Amino acid sequence: MPSPGDKSYIEELKKSLYSRNAPDVRTKRKLRFQEQSSAVKTDWGGGEEESKPPVVLTTAYEDHSMSFFTKLLIASILFCIVAVGIGAYLFYNGANLISANNIEISIAGPVSISGGEPVSFDVSAVNKNTIGLELVDMSVDFPAGTTDPDKPGVILQNYRKLLGNIPSDGSVRQTVRAVIFGEENIQKQITVTLTYSVKGSSAVFTKKQTYDVLIKSSPISLTASSFKEIASGQPFNIKVEIKSNSQQTLPNVIMKADYPFGYVFISSDLPPLSGSSVWKVGDLPPGGRRIITLSGKLSGENTDLRAFHFTVGAQSPTDPKNIGTQYMAVEQDITIQKPFISLNISIDNDQTAADHVGKFGQSERIEVNWFNNLPVAVSNMAISVALSGSAYDKTAVRPDQGYFDSAANLITWNQQTNPELGAAAAGDSGKVSFTVTPRDTGTAASPIINPTLVFNASVSGNRAQEADVPETISSAAARTTRISSSVSLSGRLVRTVGPITNSGPVPPKAEQATTYTVIWDVDNASNAVGGAVASVSLPPYVKWLGVTSPPGEDVTYDQNSGTVSWNVGSVGTHTVSSSRREMSFQISFMPNINQVNQAPFLVNKAVLNATDNFTGAELMSEQDPLSTRFSTDPAYREGDEVVGQ
């Protein structure tokens, strides 16, 4: 710790430092300079060397061991000497070592073969090792589509032969026979594998060798022929010819077809084995030939190119519906063109492709419009329309010019009925027409549900000869008329019958209340309807009493407009029977003095609105206003409707 004297000294120093009246220290310090002389040399001393004592190195820590790099160099030299010595020893005395490189496998055979013909290959193995090979086993792997020449139709995937021992510098030879199938100009590969062991070792060694062979011809020729152009939707045929090029019988031959998008298979002269794309041809003798004709139609956009793929081969032994060994494949391309003759069916000037909506008893005018899209003329045109549908009645058909075959339900137009159809130049157009009336031919026991009229039109003709296109051309079109249901709302006024009890004078008297019951019935002829609502407004002198029957019906009253609404909802088909929908409500009538000797209306015109679930059409039915004349009541007497005093 500082002494008291030191503290006082420090305090004095602080005061002098921070005091404004502190004396200027610099004024008390006097600097004194004294001159001193020094001698500076002007050169390096004339080259004189100072004598220095000799440097003596200490030997106390001298290291006499070798460096790491020296040791590494010596070790590398010794390793090389040992390796060269071992190599020399193995070279001159290593008789027990063996290498797969000293085993040669050679395959002698044709480089190209005819598919389906027996072929032989000579397989040789030479052992150039200094020791012998023991238990040599040869395995030959054949490509897919190979059969045993001694067992026709039997698949040959692998051939094995135990060759025994092969001494040093010894060789073995084995002949292998097979029948290889495949497509023309396809390269196939054969693999030979030798498996062997050596004396004194339990290890097993292998050596492989491959051999390529080209199939210059297929055992079967496959061709597909059809039109190069076809109209969308026009039926056509494809002929597939299968011919054997083999000198042996080809067993269990099947054909498989892959169709393009938009193709619809119709039939074939040989029934398919499975579905519509696999056919069993059976055994095909040398030179044998089979033709399969397929019928179908192809739909698509203009200029679309569609490809058909056909494959023939031997039937799979595990799956009879598939090809086990493929012999040949072919592709047939067809271009879709717009219809050579366009057809359009117009129903009551409705030329769209959508279904038309009609009504029972309302005649329809049908027009078939045609147009020649070809750049050449078409001759001998014939247009026909087939009629069908549950609402079709042959007695209601009226053809224009065309001939109606009522037995076949077919209307036909040709150059006899319409001379312009004899020859139609490129770009020509025209139309034929007829009328038909849909009829409700159903009965109460067998009603018509969702009635329709169906029109299927077709046209045929001859075009100028052109390669790979149909000489006889055709086109088709179809339209359907959906017949809407007929819903009806009927109403009546009663007093002494019905589910509601009424009161008041009859005939009604001025300024006295008389109650009535309004009964509504909803009938539906054919299709189911939904969203049905019946409504009516009441005159201002009629009062809504809020009594309805049956209680579960959805009935509302708007006091502001005086409208009674019945939410009928869904109505089933053909309800013109005891199953019809019915609802009753009660009203009160108090006539005024001005209505004396009158029969006033008690409810105005009623309207029923609904939607046909089958056609989507909006349906409506109306009921005339009802007056005090309740003539549907058995207790009614003439004059009961007139207001008295």
XYZ file of C-alpha atoms in Angstrom:
645
model
C 0.000 0.000 0.000
C 1.203 3.588 -0.691
C 2.293 5.545 2.346
C 0.446 8.738 3.552
C 3.204 10.771 2.072
C 2.771 9.232 -1.300
C -0.954 9.905 -1.185
C -0.456 13.573 -0.433
C 2.025 13.788 -3.244
C -0.384 12.263 -5.667
C -3.146 14.602 -4.573
C -0.891 17.562 -5.084
C -0.033 16.310 -8.540
C -3.732 15.962 -9.441
C -4.490 19.465 -8.339
C -1.664 20.853 -10.370
C -2.766 18.939 -13.413
C -6.448 19.953 -13.357
C -6.020 23.424 -11.909
C -6.545 26.459 -14.112
C -3.848 28.318 -12.265
C -1.246 25.620 -12.543
C 2.109 26.962 -13.740
C 3.268 26.157 -17.190
C 5.633 23.280 -16.754
C 7.268 24.046 -20.077
C 8.358 27.442 -18.786
C 10.352 25.813 -16.027
C 12.065 23.246 -18.282
C 15.170 24.363 -19.960
C 16.711 22.351 -22.653
C 20.464 22.529 -23.028
C 22.266 21.285 -26.146
C 25.944 20.438 -26.297
C 27.879 20.072 -29.500
C 29.521 16.722 -30.055
C 31.801 15.614 -32.890
C 31.787 12.215 -34.543
C 33.974 10.686 -37.184
C 32.240 8.981 -40.119
C 34.181 6.666 -42.363
C 34.087 7.366 -46.093
C 34.925 3.814 -47.304
C 34.888 0.126 -46.253
C 38.209 0.233 -44.621
C 40.418 -0.563 -47.590
C 39.671 -4.315 -47.631
C 41.322 -5.075 -44.373
C 39.993 -8.204 -42.759
C 39.626 -8.508 -39.092
C 41.053 -11.587 -37.569
C 38.373 -13.984 -36.305
C 38.721 -17.103 -34.239
C 38.178 -20.407 -36.159
C 34.713 -22.035 -35.972
C 34.727 -25.340 -34.131
C 31.667 -27.701 -34.622
C 30.560 -29.738 -31.662
C 30.286 -33.491 -32.093
C 28.245 -34.129 -29.018
C 24.994 -34.712 -30.941
C 26.286 -36.320 -34.130
C 23.710 -39.003 -35.561
C 25.310 -42.085 -37.116
C 21.850 -43.841 -38.160
C 20.518 -44.175 -41.814
C 17.701 -41.922 -43.081
C 14.136 -43.148 -43.826
C 14.548 -42.735 -47.578
C 17.725 -44.801 -47.546
C 15.889 -47.597 -45.752
C 12.964 -47.399 -48.254
C 15.337 -47.621 -51.220
C 17.103 -50.673 -49.805
C 13.708 -52.396 -49.090
C 12.486 -51.767 -52.672
C 15.654 -53.265 -54.136
C 15.306 -56.375 -51.987
C 11.579 -56.769 -52.975
C 12.413 -56.600 -56.683
C 15.131 -59.214 -56.269
C 12.735 -61.562 -54.470
C 9.885 -60.992 -57.028
C 12.187 -61.702 -59.968
C 13.387 -64.837 -58.237
C 9.865 -66.109 -57.572
C 8.806 -65.328 -61.143
C 11.771 -67.212 -62.518
C 11.022 -70.166 -60.316
C 7.351 -70.240 -61.341
C 8.318 -69.876 -64.999
C 10.654 -72.855 -64.959
C 9.143 -74.978 -62.245
C 5.402 -73.883 -61.923
C 3.909 -76.985 -63.534
C 0.934 -77.101 -61.163
C -0.505 -73.635 -62.087
C -3.508 -73.337 -64.497
C -5.127 -70.451 -66.442
C -8.435 -70.165 -68.318
C -6.555 -68.211 -70.958
C -4.828 -71.449 -71.862
C -8.129 -73.118 -72.717
C -9.377 -72.538 -76.260
C -13.025 -73.078 -77.256
C -13.852 -72.963 -80.959
C -17.285 -73.262 -82.583
C -17.459 -74.282 -86.215
C -20.727 -73.840 -88.041
C -22.589 -71.760 -90.616
C -22.652 -68.002 -90.063
C -26.135 -67.760 -91.588
C -28.960 -70.273 -91.529
C -32.525 -70.689 -92.700
C -34.922 -70.432 -89.810
C -36.605 -73.704 -88.978
C -33.961 -75.867 -90.658
C -31.766 -78.325 -88.675
C -28.210 -77.074 -88.267
C -25.040 -78.625 -86.767
C -22.220 -76.951 -84.834
C -18.836 -78.534 -83.985
C -17.610 -77.416 -80.571
C -13.901 -78.060 -79.811
C -11.995 -77.468 -76.558
C -8.160 -77.498 -76.349
C -6.269 -77.547 -73.032
C -2.908 -75.738 -73.350
C -2.203 -75.765 -69.650
C 0.665 -77.860 -68.234
C -1.790 -79.879 -66.131
C -4.936 -81.721 -67.090
C -8.562 -80.681 -66.624
C -10.865 -82.972 -64.712
C -14.655 -83.482 -64.817
C -15.100 -81.166 -67.776
C -18.791 -80.349 -68.374
C -19.930 -78.563 -71.537
C -23.135 -76.488 -71.584
C -24.580 -74.898 -74.750
C -27.203 -72.173 -74.285
C -29.415 -71.618 -77.345
C -31.403 -68.462 -78.130
C -35.179 -68.251 -77.727
C -36.958 -69.987 -80.581
C -34.795 -73.133 -80.693
C -36.236 -76.643 -80.820
C -34.829 -80.166 -80.654
C -34.357 -81.585 -84.188
C -34.999 -85.104 -82.875
C -38.176 -84.047 -81.046
C -40.099 -81.573 -83.245
C -41.904 -78.911 -81.274
C -39.898 -79.515 -78.068
C -38.170 -76.345 -76.878
C -34.372 -76.663 -76.660
C -32.973 -74.028 -74.347
C -29.812 -75.802 -73.126
C -27.679 -78.757 -74.190
C -25.262 -80.364 -71.685
C -22.566 -82.986 -72.182
C -20.024 -84.411 -69.708
C -16.694 -84.494 -71.565
C -14.644 -86.142 -68.784
C -10.934 -85.313 -68.393
C -8.810 -83.339 -70.847
C -5.053 -83.884 -70.387
C -2.434 -81.229 -70.954
C -2.296 -80.337 -74.652
C -5.345 -82.539 -75.137
C -8.608 -81.660 -76.911
C -12.195 -82.824 -77.247
C -14.801 -82.303 -79.935
C -18.569 -82.453 -79.764
C -21.255 -81.987 -82.448
C -24.413 -80.131 -81.436
C -27.596 -80.075 -83.527
C -30.551 -77.708 -83.203
C -33.411 -76.058 -85.099
C -33.306 -72.290 -84.616
C -36.327 -70.164 -85.424
C -36.544 -66.425 -85.723
C -37.390 -63.485 -87.901
C -35.558 -62.814 -91.110
C -32.216 -60.918 -90.774
C -32.161 -61.335 -86.987
C -28.842 -62.130 -85.275
C -28.950 -64.962 -82.739
C -26.234 -65.858 -80.217
C -25.082 -69.274 -78.961
C -23.067 -69.462 -75.718
C -20.752 -72.412 -74.855
C -19.595 -72.776 -71.250
C -16.956 -75.247 -69.977
C -16.984 -76.065 -66.273
C -13.946 -77.939 -64.915
C -11.739 -78.623 -61.896
C -8.075 -79.578 -61.377
C -6.374 -82.285 -59.384
C -5.768 -81.469 -55.749
C -8.281 -78.578 -55.675
C -11.955 -78.424 -54.785
C -12.453 -75.179 -56.744
C -14.585 -75.137 -59.925
C -13.549 -72.999 -62.905
C -15.426 -71.854 -66.027
C -14.582 -70.743 -69.529
C -17.123 -69.163 -71.942
C -17.273 -68.574 -75.664
C -20.070 -67.057 -77.815
C -20.998 -67.623 -81.440
C -23.277 -65.412 -83.578
C -25.446 -66.764 -86.347
C -27.683 -64.811 -88.755
C -31.138 -66.081 -89.710
C -31.314 -65.342 -93.396
C -34.887 -66.552 -93.841
C -37.843 -67.192 -91.562
C -39.533 -70.612 -91.433
C -42.808 -68.803 -92.006
C -43.706 -65.951 -94.309
C -46.387 -63.642 -92.939
C -48.189 -61.007 -94.977
C -51.108 -58.708 -94.173
C -53.108 -56.949 -96.854
C -55.822 -54.331 -96.656
C -56.644 -50.845 -97.893
C -54.054 -48.132 -97.398
C -56.890 -45.643 -96.812
C -60.209 -46.183 -95.094
C -63.031 -43.912 -94.060
C -63.611 -43.475 -90.373
C -66.302 -45.879 -89.215
C -66.414 -47.815 -92.498
C -66.243 -51.627 -92.104
C -63.287 -53.254 -93.893
C -61.332 -56.516 -93.993
C -57.707 -57.419 -93.323
C -56.358 -60.639 -94.833
C -53.428 -62.275 -93.037
C -51.614 -65.028 -94.974
C -49.385 -67.528 -93.161
C -47.124 -69.747 -95.312
C -44.529 -72.323 -94.243
C -41.013 -72.103 -95.698
C -39.737 -74.983 -93.581
C -38.993 -78.499 -94.778
C -40.473 -79.820 -91.546
C -43.969 -79.628 -90.110
C -44.322 -76.661 -87.791
C -46.482 -77.793 -84.860
C -48.976 -75.753 -82.823
C -48.720 -72.511 -84.770
C -50.755 -69.576 -83.401
C -51.243 -66.012 -84.579
C -51.657 -62.969 -82.370
C -52.919 -59.508 -83.378
C -52.314 -56.150 -81.724
C -54.937 -53.592 -82.736
C -54.512 -49.812 -82.830
C -56.657 -47.385 -80.883
C -60.094 -46.893 -82.408
C -60.376 -50.353 -84.006
C -63.461 -52.436 -83.277
C -63.244 -56.151 -84.097
C -66.444 -57.493 -85.676
C -65.702 -61.057 -86.821
C -63.209 -63.426 -88.461
C -63.623 -66.479 -90.675
C -61.535 -68.526 -88.206
C -62.987 -68.350 -84.682
C -60.499 -66.754 -82.246
C -58.837 -68.941 -79.665
C -59.076 -66.223 -77.024
C -60.997 -62.962 -77.063
C -60.616 -61.354 -80.474
C -56.848 -61.316 -80.963
C -55.450 -64.900 -80.810
C -56.049 -67.667 -83.382
C -54.817 -71.260 -83.387
C -53.539 -72.179 -86.846
C -52.454 -75.670 -85.778
C -49.773 -77.816 -87.412
C -48.412 -76.278 -90.590
C -46.884 -78.824 -93.035
C -44.033 -77.931 -95.410
C -45.408 -75.440 -97.918
C -48.653 -75.225 -95.943
C -50.727 -72.061 -96.155
C -53.467 -70.475 -94.044
C -55.448 -67.269 -94.604
C -57.326 -65.543 -91.792
C -59.720 -62.733 -92.694
C -60.607 -60.169 -90.025
C -63.578 -57.798 -90.278
C -63.852 -54.604 -88.272
C -64.037 -50.853 -88.442
C -61.636 -48.095 -87.525
C -62.569 -44.710 -86.109
C -60.372 -41.649 -85.843
C -59.548 -38.193 -87.071
C -58.770 -37.299 -90.643
C -55.232 -38.341 -91.806
C -54.586 -40.389 -88.648
C -52.159 -43.282 -89.294
C -52.937 -46.524 -87.448
C -50.742 -49.654 -87.350
C -51.860 -53.285 -87.003
C -49.274 -55.794 -85.696
C -49.496 -59.528 -86.415
C -47.183 -62.175 -84.953
C -46.981 -65.933 -85.588
C -45.071 -68.526 -83.629
C -45.178 -71.799 -81.750
C -47.720 -72.101 -78.957
C -46.288 -71.750 -75.470
C -46.321 -75.092 -73.620
C -47.268 -73.319 -70.364
C -49.787 -70.794 -71.703
C -51.790 -71.890 -74.780
C -52.946 -68.312 -75.390
C -49.418 -66.958 -75.855
C -46.562 -67.459 -78.293
C -43.640 -69.425 -76.895
C -41.337 -69.203 -79.926
C -41.805 -66.286 -82.290
C -41.364 -67.032 -85.983
C -42.360 -63.872 -87.779
C -44.016 -60.469 -87.256
C -45.508 -58.018 -89.723
C -47.112 -54.584 -89.579
C -49.957 -53.156 -91.657
C -50.482 -49.374 -91.761
C -53.831 -47.788 -92.610
C -54.562 -44.088 -92.947
C -57.923 -42.785 -91.781
C -59.574 -40.375 -94.169
C -62.704 -38.362 -93.657
C -65.804 -40.195 -94.922
C -65.736 -40.500 -98.690
C -69.392 -39.464 -98.660
C -70.463 -37.435 -95.644
C -73.900 -38.023 -94.153
C -75.771 -35.738 -91.773
C -79.199 -36.392 -90.292
C -81.365 -33.366 -89.559
C -84.468 -33.704 -87.351
C -86.871 -30.753 -87.587
C -83.949 -28.563 -88.780
C -81.809 -29.733 -85.856
C -78.507 -30.662 -87.552
C -76.432 -31.305 -84.428
C -75.172 -34.768 -83.495
C -76.915 -34.652 -80.106
C -80.120 -36.537 -79.384
C -83.251 -34.736 -80.441
C -86.165 -34.288 -78.030
C -89.642 -35.021 -79.332
C -93.169 -35.643 -78.133
C -95.731 -38.338 -78.662
C -98.101 -37.507 -81.504
C -95.900 -34.698 -82.864
C -94.590 -35.540 -86.350
C -90.883 -35.113 -87.149
C -89.327 -34.300 -90.513
C -86.085 -36.201 -91.130
C -83.582 -35.034 -93.768
C -80.481 -37.019 -94.741
C -77.897 -34.676 -96.289
C -75.031 -36.161 -98.310
C -71.798 -34.699 -99.708
C -69.185 -36.288 -102.010
C -65.758 -35.615 -100.427
C -63.829 -37.495 -103.105
C -61.922 -35.785 -105.928
C -63.625 -38.193 -108.336
C -67.229 -38.973 -109.204
C -69.283 -41.587 -107.373
C -71.771 -43.690 -109.289
C -74.688 -45.918 -108.308
C -75.268 -44.226 -104.975
C -77.853 -45.780 -102.659
C -79.026 -44.237 -99.389
C -81.020 -46.145 -96.804
C -82.420 -45.363 -93.362
C -83.351 -48.079 -90.876
C -86.011 -47.114 -88.326
C -86.339 -48.568 -84.845
C -87.085 -47.623 -81.262
C -89.826 -48.155 -78.704
C -91.773 -45.135 -80.020
C -91.573 -46.330 -83.646
C -94.859 -47.039 -85.426
C -94.508 -48.206 -89.035
C -97.983 -46.895 -89.864
C -96.769 -43.358 -89.093
C -93.938 -43.288 -91.718
C -94.310 -41.076 -94.829
C -91.304 -41.302 -97.231
C -90.561 -38.636 -99.839
C -89.699 -40.361 -103.152
C -87.935 -43.225 -101.366
C -89.260 -46.770 -101.136
C -90.418 -47.880 -97.669
C -90.031 -51.576 -96.939
C -92.336 -51.904 -93.931
C -91.336 -55.529 -93.342
C -87.667 -54.547 -93.025
C -88.439 -51.100 -91.520
C -86.135 -49.621 -94.172
C -86.467 -46.596 -96.469
C -84.259 -46.699 -99.592
C -83.348 -44.061 -102.180
C -81.381 -44.904 -105.339
C -81.080 -43.766 -108.935
C -84.516 -45.271 -109.655
C -86.257 -43.086 -107.056
C -83.816 -40.157 -107.311
C -81.991 -39.879 -110.674
C -79.345 -37.516 -109.247
C -77.961 -40.464 -107.254
C -76.899 -42.232 -110.469
C -73.725 -40.128 -110.739
C -72.475 -37.616 -108.188
C -69.523 -35.516 -109.313
C -66.725 -34.482 -106.972
C -68.094 -31.975 -104.469
C -71.755 -32.703 -105.281
C -74.307 -32.717 -102.464
C -77.999 -33.385 -101.960
C -80.602 -34.683 -99.530
C -83.438 -37.159 -99.107
C -86.258 -36.848 -96.562
C -89.268 -38.451 -94.868
C -91.620 -37.814 -91.917
C -92.449 -40.017 -88.956
C -94.679 -39.560 -85.917
C -93.691 -41.141 -82.571
C -96.540 -43.098 -81.002
C -97.186 -44.374 -77.513
C -97.851 -48.027 -78.244
C -97.599 -49.100 -74.614
C -100.421 -50.386 -72.439
C -101.287 -50.073 -68.776
C -99.878 -53.545 -68.211
C -96.778 -52.908 -70.333
C -96.026 -49.176 -70.502
C -93.190 -47.701 -72.594
C -90.333 -46.509 -70.426
C -87.858 -43.979 -71.895
C -89.260 -44.128 -75.453
C -86.995 -43.437 -78.445
C -86.937 -43.217 -82.220
C -83.660 -44.372 -83.811
C -82.511 -43.514 -87.360
C -79.507 -45.360 -88.866
C -78.545 -43.972 -92.262
C -76.001 -45.468 -94.661
C -74.793 -44.711 -98.168
C -72.872 -46.790 -100.681
C -71.498 -46.206 -104.142
C -68.724 -46.934 -106.608
C -65.660 -44.769 -107.057
C -63.071 -44.686 -109.814
C -60.501 -47.477 -109.498
C -57.483 -46.519 -107.377
C -54.778 -48.757 -105.905
C -55.202 -49.924 -102.298
C -58.460 -48.062 -101.696
C -61.991 -49.499 -101.648
C -63.737 -49.508 -104.998
C -67.085 -49.819 -103.253
C -67.322 -47.073 -100.650
C -69.739 -46.571 -97.824
C -70.499 -44.258 -94.939
C -72.941 -44.169 -92.074
C -74.596 -41.830 -89.594
C -77.106 -42.217 -86.787
C -79.449 -40.005 -84.775
C -81.867 -40.662 -81.943
C -85.009 -38.876 -80.854
C -85.821 -39.143 -77.180
C -89.511 -38.832 -76.474
C -90.352 -36.700 -73.463
C -92.879 -37.821 -70.919
C -96.328 -36.273 -70.721
C -97.179 -35.029 -67.226
C -100.617 -33.656 -66.404
C -102.187 -31.758 -63.513
C -105.899 -32.211 -63.004
C -108.033 -30.512 -60.364
C -111.592 -30.658 -59.101
C -113.772 -29.027 -56.422
C -115.843 -31.153 -53.973
C -117.785 -30.690 -50.749
C -119.260 -34.001 -49.581
C -116.483 -36.381 -50.679
C -112.766 -36.413 -50.136
C -110.568 -36.532 -47.020
C -111.676 -33.139 -45.614
C -115.079 -32.298 -44.034
C -116.695 -29.077 -45.255
C -119.404 -26.778 -43.870
C -121.554 -23.760 -44.824
C -124.679 -23.184 -46.925
C -125.114 -24.657 -50.399
C -125.796 -22.792 -52.588
C -123.460 -20.225 -51.011
C -125.071 -17.127 -49.522
C -123.792 -13.575 -49.446
C -121.751 -12.709 -46.387
C -121.766 -16.330 -45.146
C -118.744 -18.692 -45.277
C -118.893 -21.927 -47.225
C -115.891 -24.295 -47.334
C -114.749 -26.409 -50.279
C -112.015 -29.008 -50.922
C -109.653 -28.629 -53.881
C -108.210 -31.976 -55.052
C -105.141 -32.081 -57.327
C -103.922 -35.178 -59.222
C -100.531 -35.483 -60.990
C -100.153 -38.134 -63.712
C -96.983 -39.126 -65.630
C -97.122 -41.063 -68.910
C -93.662 -42.633 -69.462
C -90.337 -41.275 -68.170
C -89.580 -40.467 -64.554
C -89.654 -36.741 -63.814
C -88.136 -34.671 -61.051
C -88.505 -31.230 -59.500
C -92.283 -31.186 -60.030
C -94.063 -28.176 -58.451
C -97.782 -27.294 -58.763
C -98.986 -23.789 -57.859
C -102.164 -21.702 -58.003
C -103.273 -18.289 -56.752
C -106.472 -17.668 -54.788
C -108.793 -14.723 -55.436
C -108.928 -12.109 -52.643
C -112.394 -13.263 -51.562
C -111.166 -16.834 -50.921
C -109.455 -17.709 -47.655
C -106.729 -20.330 -47.128
C -107.625 -22.500 -44.141
C -104.330 -24.409 -43.881
C -105.947 -27.871 -43.913
C -104.235 -30.353 -46.295
C -104.276 -34.083 -46.927
C -102.312 -36.284 -46.746
C -100.360 -34.651 -43.922
C -96.923 -35.586 -45.280
C -97.184 -33.569 -48.493
C -95.026 -30.430 -48.842
C -97.681 -27.684 -49.257
C -97.065 -23.977 -48.554
C -99.141 -20.787 -48.743
C -97.798 -17.296 -49.491
C -100.172 -14.829 -47.840
C -98.777 -11.825 -49.708
C -99.468 -13.264 -53.163
C -102.224 -15.653 -52.143
C -100.352 -18.548 -53.852
C -100.675 -22.181 -52.856
C -97.616 -24.302 -53.819
C -97.278 -28.073 -53.750
C -93.706 -29.390 -53.995
C -94.486 -32.692 -55.705
C -90.796 -33.671 -56.243
C -90.158 -36.903 -58.178
C -92.936 -38.677 -60.023
C -92.456 -42.260 -61.209
C -93.187 -43.624 -64.661
C -96.653 -44.359 -65.960
C -98.626 -43.158 -62.936
C -101.955 -42.876 -64.745
C -103.454 -45.343 -62.303
C -104.222 -45.713 -58.624
C -100.576 -44.881 -57.929
C -100.941 -41.296 -59.160
C -99.909 -38.459 -56.825
C -102.852 -36.695 -55.131
C -103.147 -33.789 -52.684
C -106.158 -31.955 -51.169
C -106.471 -28.591 -49.442
C -109.433 -26.666 -47.984
C -110.556 -23.127 -48.772
C -113.343 -20.862 -47.479
C -115.574 -18.664 -49.684
C -117.575 -15.741 -48.263
C -119.355 -14.021 -51.204
C -120.221 -10.354 -51.081
C -123.505 -8.794 -52.115
C -122.165 -8.004 -55.576
C -121.619 -11.723 -56.332
C -125.250 -12.706 -55.884
C -126.590 -14.750 -58.828
C -123.010 -15.536 -59.951
C -120.731 -18.595 -59.871
C -117.334 -17.002 -59.048
C -113.952 -18.674 -59.567
C -112.547 -20.016 -56.307
C -109.040 -20.872 -57.652
C -107.285 -19.395 -60.680
C -105.391 -21.315 -63.398
C -103.006 -23.853 -61.842
C -99.604 -24.723 -63.374
C -97.398 -27.819 -62.920
C -93.662 -27.562 -63.860
C -91.272 -30.530 -63.936
C -88.083 -31.838 -65.603
C -87.930 -35.047 -67.651
C -85.106 -37.163 -66.231
C -84.619 -39.030 -69.544
C -84.648 -36.173 -72.046
C -83.851 -33.228 -69.780
C -86.808 -31.337 -71.246
C -88.797 -28.871 -69.175
C -92.394 -30.115 -68.860
C -95.517 -28.110 -68.033
C -99.206 -28.800 -67.521
C -102.066 -26.364 -66.801
C -105.412 -26.732 -65.032
C -108.267 -24.366 -65.852
C -109.722 -22.205 -63.065
C -112.311 -23.876 -60.766
C -115.584 -22.152 -59.890
C -118.286 -22.840 -57.324
C -119.713 -25.368 -59.757
C -118.476 -28.526 -57.970
C -120.052 -30.887 -60.496
C -117.552 -33.703 -59.773
C -119.205 -34.121 -56.335
C -122.011 -36.755 -56.397
C -124.154 -34.542 -54.128
C -124.069 -31.668 -56.591
C -127.405 -30.372 -57.966
C -127.870 -27.891 -60.746
C -127.943 -24.385 -59.232
C -125.771 -25.245 -56.234
C -123.076 -23.041 -57.712
C -125.114 -19.771 -57.808
C -124.633 -17.337 -54.935
C -127.890 -16.423 -53.188
C -128.885 -13.696 -50.752
